[in-house]
Short mmCIF file of C-alpha atoms in Angstrom, two decimals:
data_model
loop_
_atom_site.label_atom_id
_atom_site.label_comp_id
_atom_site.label_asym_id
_atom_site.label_seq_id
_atom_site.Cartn_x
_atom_site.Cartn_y
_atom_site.Cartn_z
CA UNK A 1 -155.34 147.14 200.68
CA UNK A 2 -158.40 146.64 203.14
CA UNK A 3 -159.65 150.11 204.44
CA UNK A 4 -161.72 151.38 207.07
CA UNK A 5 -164.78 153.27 207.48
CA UNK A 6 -164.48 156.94 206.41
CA UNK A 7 -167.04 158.89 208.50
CA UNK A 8 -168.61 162.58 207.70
CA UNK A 9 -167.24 165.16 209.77
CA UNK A 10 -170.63 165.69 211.37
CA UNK A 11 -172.80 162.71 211.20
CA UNK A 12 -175.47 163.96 213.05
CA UNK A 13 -175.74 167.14 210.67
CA UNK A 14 -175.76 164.78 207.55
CA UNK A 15 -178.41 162.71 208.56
CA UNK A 16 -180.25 166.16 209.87
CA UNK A 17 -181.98 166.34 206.36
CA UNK A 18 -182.57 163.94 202.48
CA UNK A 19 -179.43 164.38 200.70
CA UNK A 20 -179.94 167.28 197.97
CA UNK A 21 -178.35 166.92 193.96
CA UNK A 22 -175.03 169.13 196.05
CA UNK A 23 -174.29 166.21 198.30
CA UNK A 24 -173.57 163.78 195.36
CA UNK A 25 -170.51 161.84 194.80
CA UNK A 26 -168.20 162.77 191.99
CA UNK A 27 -165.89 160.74 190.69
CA UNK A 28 -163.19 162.81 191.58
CA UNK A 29 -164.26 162.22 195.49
CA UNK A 30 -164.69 158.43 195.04
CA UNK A 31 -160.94 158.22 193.84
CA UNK A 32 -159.80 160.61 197.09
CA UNK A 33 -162.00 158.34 199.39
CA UNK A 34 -160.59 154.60 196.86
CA UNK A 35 -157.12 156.10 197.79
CA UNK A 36 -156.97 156.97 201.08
CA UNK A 37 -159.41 154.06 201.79
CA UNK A 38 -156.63 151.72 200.08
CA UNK A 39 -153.81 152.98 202.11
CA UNK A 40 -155.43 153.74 205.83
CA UNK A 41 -155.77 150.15 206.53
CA UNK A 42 -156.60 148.90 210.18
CA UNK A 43 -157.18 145.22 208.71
CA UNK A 44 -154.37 144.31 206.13
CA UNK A 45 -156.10 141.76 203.60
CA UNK A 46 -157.78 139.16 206.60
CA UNK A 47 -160.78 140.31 205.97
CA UNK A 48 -162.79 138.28 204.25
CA UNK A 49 -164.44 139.00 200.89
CA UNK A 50 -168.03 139.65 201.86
CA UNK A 51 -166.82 142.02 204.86
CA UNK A 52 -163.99 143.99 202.40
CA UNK A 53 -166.23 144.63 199.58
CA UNK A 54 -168.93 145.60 202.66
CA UNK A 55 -166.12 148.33 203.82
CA UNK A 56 -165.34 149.34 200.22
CA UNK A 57 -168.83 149.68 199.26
CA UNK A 58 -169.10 152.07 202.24
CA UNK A 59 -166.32 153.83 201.92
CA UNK A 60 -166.55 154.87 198.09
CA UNK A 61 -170.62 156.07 198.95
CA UNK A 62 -170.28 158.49 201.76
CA UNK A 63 -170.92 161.80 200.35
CA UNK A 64 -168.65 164.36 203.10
CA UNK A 65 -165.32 163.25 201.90
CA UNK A 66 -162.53 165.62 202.99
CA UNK A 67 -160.60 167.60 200.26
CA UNK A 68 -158.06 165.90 198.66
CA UNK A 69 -155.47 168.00 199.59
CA UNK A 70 -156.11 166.67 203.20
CA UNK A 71 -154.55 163.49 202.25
CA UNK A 72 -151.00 162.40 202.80
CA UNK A 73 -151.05 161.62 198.89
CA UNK A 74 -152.45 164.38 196.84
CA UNK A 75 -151.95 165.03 193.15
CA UNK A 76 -148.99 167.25 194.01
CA UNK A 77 -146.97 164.47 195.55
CA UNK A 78 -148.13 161.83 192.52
CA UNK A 79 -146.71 164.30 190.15
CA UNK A 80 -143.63 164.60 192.15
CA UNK A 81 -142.91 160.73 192.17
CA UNK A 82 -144.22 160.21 188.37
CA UNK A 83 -141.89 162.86 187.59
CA UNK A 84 -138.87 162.04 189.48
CA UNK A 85 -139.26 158.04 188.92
CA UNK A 86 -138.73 159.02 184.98
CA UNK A 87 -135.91 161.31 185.76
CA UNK A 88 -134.45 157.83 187.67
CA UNK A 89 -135.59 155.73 185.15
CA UNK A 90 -133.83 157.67 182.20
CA UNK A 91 -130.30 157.50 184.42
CA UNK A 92 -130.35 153.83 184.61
CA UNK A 93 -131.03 153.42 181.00
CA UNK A 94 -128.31 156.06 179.98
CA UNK A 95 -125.85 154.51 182.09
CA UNK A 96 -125.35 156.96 184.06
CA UNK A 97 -126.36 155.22 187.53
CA UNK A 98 -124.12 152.35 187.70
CA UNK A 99 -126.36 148.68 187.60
CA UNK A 100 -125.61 146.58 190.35
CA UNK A 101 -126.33 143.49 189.31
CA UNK A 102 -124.76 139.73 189.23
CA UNK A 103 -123.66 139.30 185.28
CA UNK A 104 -125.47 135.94 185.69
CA UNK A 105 -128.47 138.03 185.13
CA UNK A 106 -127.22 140.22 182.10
CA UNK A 107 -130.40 139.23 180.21
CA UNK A 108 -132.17 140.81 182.75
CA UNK A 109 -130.17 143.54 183.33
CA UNK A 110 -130.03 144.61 178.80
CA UNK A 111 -133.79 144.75 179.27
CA UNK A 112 -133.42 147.92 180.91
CA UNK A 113 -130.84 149.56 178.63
CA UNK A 114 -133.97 151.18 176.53
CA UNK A 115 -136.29 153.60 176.73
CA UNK A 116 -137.29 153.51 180.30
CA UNK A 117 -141.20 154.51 178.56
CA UNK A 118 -141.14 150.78 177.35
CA UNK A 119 -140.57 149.11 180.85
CA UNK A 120 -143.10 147.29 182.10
CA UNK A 121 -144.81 148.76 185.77
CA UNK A 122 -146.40 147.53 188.30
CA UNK A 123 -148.42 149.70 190.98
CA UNK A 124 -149.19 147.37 193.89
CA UNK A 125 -152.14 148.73 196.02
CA UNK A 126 -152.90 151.13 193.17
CA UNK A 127 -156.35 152.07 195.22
CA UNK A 128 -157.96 154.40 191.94
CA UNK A 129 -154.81 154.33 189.78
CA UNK A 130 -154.13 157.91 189.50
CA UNK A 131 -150.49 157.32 190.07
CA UNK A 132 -150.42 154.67 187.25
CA UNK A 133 -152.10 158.04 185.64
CA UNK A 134 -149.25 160.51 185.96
CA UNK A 135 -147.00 157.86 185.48
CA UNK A 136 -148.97 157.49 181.90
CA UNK A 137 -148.73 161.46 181.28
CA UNK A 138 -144.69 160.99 181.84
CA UNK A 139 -144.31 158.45 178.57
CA UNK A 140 -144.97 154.90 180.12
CA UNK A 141 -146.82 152.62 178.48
CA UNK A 142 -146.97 149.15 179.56
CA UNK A 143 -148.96 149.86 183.09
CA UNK A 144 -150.29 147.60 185.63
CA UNK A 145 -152.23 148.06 188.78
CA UNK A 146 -153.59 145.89 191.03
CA UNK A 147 -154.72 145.96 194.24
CA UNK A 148 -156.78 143.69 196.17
CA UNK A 149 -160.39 145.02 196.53
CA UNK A 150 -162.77 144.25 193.48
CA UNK A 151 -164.30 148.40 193.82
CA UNK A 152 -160.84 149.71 194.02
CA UNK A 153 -160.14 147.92 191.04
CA UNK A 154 -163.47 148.76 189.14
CA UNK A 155 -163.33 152.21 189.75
CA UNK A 156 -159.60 152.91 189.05
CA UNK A 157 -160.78 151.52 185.60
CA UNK A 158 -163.64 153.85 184.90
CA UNK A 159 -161.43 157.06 186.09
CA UNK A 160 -158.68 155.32 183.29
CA UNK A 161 -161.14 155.06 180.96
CA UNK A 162 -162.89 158.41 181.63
CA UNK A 163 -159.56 160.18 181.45
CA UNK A 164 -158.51 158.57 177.73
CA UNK A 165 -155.69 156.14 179.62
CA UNK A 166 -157.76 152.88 178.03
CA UNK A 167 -153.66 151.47 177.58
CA UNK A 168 -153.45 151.27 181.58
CA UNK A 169 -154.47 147.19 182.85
CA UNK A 170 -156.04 146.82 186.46
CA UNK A 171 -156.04 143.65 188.22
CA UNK A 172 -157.19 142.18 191.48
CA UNK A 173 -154.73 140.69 193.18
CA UNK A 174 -153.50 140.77 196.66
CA UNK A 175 -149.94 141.41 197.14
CA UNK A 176 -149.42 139.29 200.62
CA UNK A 177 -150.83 136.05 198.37
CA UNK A 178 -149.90 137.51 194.75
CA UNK A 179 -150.71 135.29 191.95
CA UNK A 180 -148.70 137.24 189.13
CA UNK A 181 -146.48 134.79 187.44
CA UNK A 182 -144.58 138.20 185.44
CA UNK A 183 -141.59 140.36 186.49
CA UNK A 184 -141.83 144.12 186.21
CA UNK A 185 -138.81 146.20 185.51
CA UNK A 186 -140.11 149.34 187.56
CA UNK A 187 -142.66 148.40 190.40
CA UNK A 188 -143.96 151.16 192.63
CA UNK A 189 -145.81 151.19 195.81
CA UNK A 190 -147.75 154.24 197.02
CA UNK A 191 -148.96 154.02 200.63
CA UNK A 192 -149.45 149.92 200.56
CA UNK A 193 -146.39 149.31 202.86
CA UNK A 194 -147.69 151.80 205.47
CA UNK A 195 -151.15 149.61 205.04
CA UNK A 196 -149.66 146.48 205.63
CA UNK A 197 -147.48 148.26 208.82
CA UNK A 198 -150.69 149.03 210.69
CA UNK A 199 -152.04 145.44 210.75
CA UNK A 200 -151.76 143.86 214.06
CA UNK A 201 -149.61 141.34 212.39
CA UNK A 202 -147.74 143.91 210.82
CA UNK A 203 -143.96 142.42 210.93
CA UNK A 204 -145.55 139.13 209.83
CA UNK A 205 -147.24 140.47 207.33
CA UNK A 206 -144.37 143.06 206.02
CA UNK A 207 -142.25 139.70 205.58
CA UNK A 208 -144.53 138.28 203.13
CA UNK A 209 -145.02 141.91 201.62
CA UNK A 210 -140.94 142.23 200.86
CA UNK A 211 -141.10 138.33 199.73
CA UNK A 212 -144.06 139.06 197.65
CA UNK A 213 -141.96 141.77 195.77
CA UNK A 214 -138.81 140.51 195.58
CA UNK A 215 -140.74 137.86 192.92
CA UNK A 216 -141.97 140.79 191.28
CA UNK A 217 -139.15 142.83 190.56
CA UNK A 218 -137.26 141.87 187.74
CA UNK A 219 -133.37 141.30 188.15
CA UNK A 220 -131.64 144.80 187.34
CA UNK A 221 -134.98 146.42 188.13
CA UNK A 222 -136.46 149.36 190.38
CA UNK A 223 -138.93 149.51 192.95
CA UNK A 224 -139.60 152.85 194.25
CA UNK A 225 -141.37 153.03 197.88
CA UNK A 226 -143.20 156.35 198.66
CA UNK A 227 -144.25 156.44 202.35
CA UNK A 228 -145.79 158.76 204.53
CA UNK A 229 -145.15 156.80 207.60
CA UNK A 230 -141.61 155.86 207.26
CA UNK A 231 -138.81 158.14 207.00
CA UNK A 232 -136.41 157.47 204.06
CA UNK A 233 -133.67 155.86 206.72
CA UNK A 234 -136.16 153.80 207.95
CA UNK A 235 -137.34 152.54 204.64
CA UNK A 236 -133.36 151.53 203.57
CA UNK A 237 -133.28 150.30 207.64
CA UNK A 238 -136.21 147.60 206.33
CA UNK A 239 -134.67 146.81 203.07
CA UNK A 240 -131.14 146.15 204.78
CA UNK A 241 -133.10 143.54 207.68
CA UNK A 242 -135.04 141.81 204.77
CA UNK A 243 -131.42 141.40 202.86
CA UNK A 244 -129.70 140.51 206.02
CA UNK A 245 -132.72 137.80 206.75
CA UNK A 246 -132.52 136.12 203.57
CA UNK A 247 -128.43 135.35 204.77
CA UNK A 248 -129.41 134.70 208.06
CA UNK A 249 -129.70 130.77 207.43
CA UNK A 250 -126.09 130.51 205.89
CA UNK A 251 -124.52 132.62 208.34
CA UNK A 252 -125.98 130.26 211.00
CA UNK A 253 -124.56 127.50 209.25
CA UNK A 254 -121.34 129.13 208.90
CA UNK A 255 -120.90 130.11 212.17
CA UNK A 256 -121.71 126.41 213.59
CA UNK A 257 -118.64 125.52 211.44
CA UNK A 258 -120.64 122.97 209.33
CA UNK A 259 -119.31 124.68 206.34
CA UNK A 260 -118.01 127.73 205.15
CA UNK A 261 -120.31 130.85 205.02
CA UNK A 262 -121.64 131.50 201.31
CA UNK A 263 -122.98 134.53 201.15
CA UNK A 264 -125.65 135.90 198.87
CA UNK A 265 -125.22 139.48 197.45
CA UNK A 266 -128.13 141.55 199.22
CA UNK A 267 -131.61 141.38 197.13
CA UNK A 268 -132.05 145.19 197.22
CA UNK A 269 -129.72 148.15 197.41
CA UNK A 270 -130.79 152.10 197.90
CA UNK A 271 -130.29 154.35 194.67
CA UNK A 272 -131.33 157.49 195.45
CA UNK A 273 -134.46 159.27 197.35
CA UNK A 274 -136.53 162.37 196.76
CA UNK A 275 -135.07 165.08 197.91
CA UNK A 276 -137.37 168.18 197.47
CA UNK A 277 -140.42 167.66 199.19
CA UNK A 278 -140.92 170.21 202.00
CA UNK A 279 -139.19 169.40 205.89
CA UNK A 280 -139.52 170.38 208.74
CA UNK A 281 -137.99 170.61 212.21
CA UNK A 282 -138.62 168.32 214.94
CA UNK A 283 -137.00 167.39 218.20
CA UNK A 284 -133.99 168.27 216.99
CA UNK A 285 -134.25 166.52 213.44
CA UNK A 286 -135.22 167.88 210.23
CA UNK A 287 -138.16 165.51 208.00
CA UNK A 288 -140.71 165.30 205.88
CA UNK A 289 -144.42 164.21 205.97
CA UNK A 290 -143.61 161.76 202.38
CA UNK A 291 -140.80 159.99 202.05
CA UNK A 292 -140.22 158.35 198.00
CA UNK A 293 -137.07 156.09 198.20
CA UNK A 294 -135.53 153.68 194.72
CA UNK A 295 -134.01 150.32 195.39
CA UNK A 296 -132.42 148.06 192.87
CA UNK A 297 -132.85 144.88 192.90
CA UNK A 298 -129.93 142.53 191.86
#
């Protein structure tokens, strides 16, 4: 998503002297700053596309990046939601998570009863595509990210490329006006949500995010959220409004006795969360700085 403008910790000190061969960019850095630059959105996607790529441009050059263990997604918590999306993944397909889903779509719904390494996947926002990475190292093989700034994009493909994941595909594409015309079995969102949250327009805008998906997400299939501004009750507390607001125009009618309420089962339904990052105590209430949370979609 559209970022803001990552400053050095001490501007004054890093303009003190010339830049030396220690203050230049690795790769490494540029995907910490593409990340966190992807996800710690002020602007949703209204910028426009001179002023975006402006911002991205800046925020992928500025040598003083913090570590990336300072960010709310590190490697640590990729592995954990690579990992434990598999481990998900592999239940469904065994059977041993029981599928939800009309029998009108049974087409749908055999697709997933294989290998869960053959589903397709879609990482929305993927920012520089090291989840679509671990999620490589766990088996999966048809991978897509796409997010919508153009150096996001370019440099989540040279870190692929650089790292032997050629298989992976990257895309622009913006998911509040997506123009993907394919449904993903497994579709994963790291951070984008949050993005889209701190936008003024941010309940606008999280409507046409949950729209957006629900044409993504292939009938049967998963879409695991991982959020480090929403608790995991708060993420099922959005899913259960968007279901309730796609009734809400047949309960109306219902209720004004036009004719008799028909309604739809809900779009999405919670699976199952991750349960073993660290918590802590707060006011009373125990939580965690991540929260990674699987819905079904019927």
């Amino acid at each position: 998503m559209a970022g803001i403008r990552l400053q050095p910790e001490d501007p004054d000190a890093s303009q003190a002297r010339p830049p030396t061969s220690s203050d230049l960019i690795s790769d490494d850095d540029r995907s910490v700053a593409a990340d966190s630059w992807s996800i710690k959105s002020d602007y949703g996607s209204t910028l426009d596309d001179e002023q975006r790529h402006a911002d991205a441009s800046e925020a992928l050059s500025v040598a003083n990046f913090r570590a990336a263990s300072d960010y709310r997604f590190g490697a640590d918590v990729m592995e954990v939601v690579a990992s434990w999306t598999k481990s998900l993944c592999g239940e469904f397909s065994q059977g041993h998570l029981s599928n939800h889903v009309d029998d009108s779509n049974c087409e749908s719904v055999g697709q997933l009863e294989k290998e869960p390494f053959n589903w397709s996947v879609l990482d929305i926002g993927t920012g520089n595509g090291l989840l679509l990475q671990e999620l490589a190292k766990q088996g999966f093989s048809d991978l897509t990210g796409t997010d919508y700034s153009e150096g996001a994009i370019d440099l989540a493909r040279s870190l692929a490329h650089r790292d032997g994941f050629t298989n992976i595909k990257f895309l622009v594409d913006d998911i509040l006006e997506t123009k993907l015309d394919r449904k993903f079995q497994l579709l994963v969102d790291k951070g984008t949500l949050d993005a889209i949250g701190l936008h003024p327009d941010g309940p606008v805008k999280r409507i046409m995010y949950w729209d957006s998906v629900s044409s993504l997400v292939a009938p049967g299939g998963l879409l695991v959220i991982t959020s480090c501004n929403s608790t995991k009750d708060e993420l099922v507390q959005e899913v259960d409004a968007f279901n309730q607001r796609r009734n809400s125009p047949s309960q109306e009618l219902g209720a004004s006795g036009d004719q008799e309420v028909n309604r739809d089962p809900p779009l999405f339904r919670y699976v199952d969360h991750v349960r073993s990052y660290p918590t802590f105590m707060f006011g009373g209430s125990v939580g965690s700085r991540v929260a990674t949370v699987a819905f079904q979609r019927n």
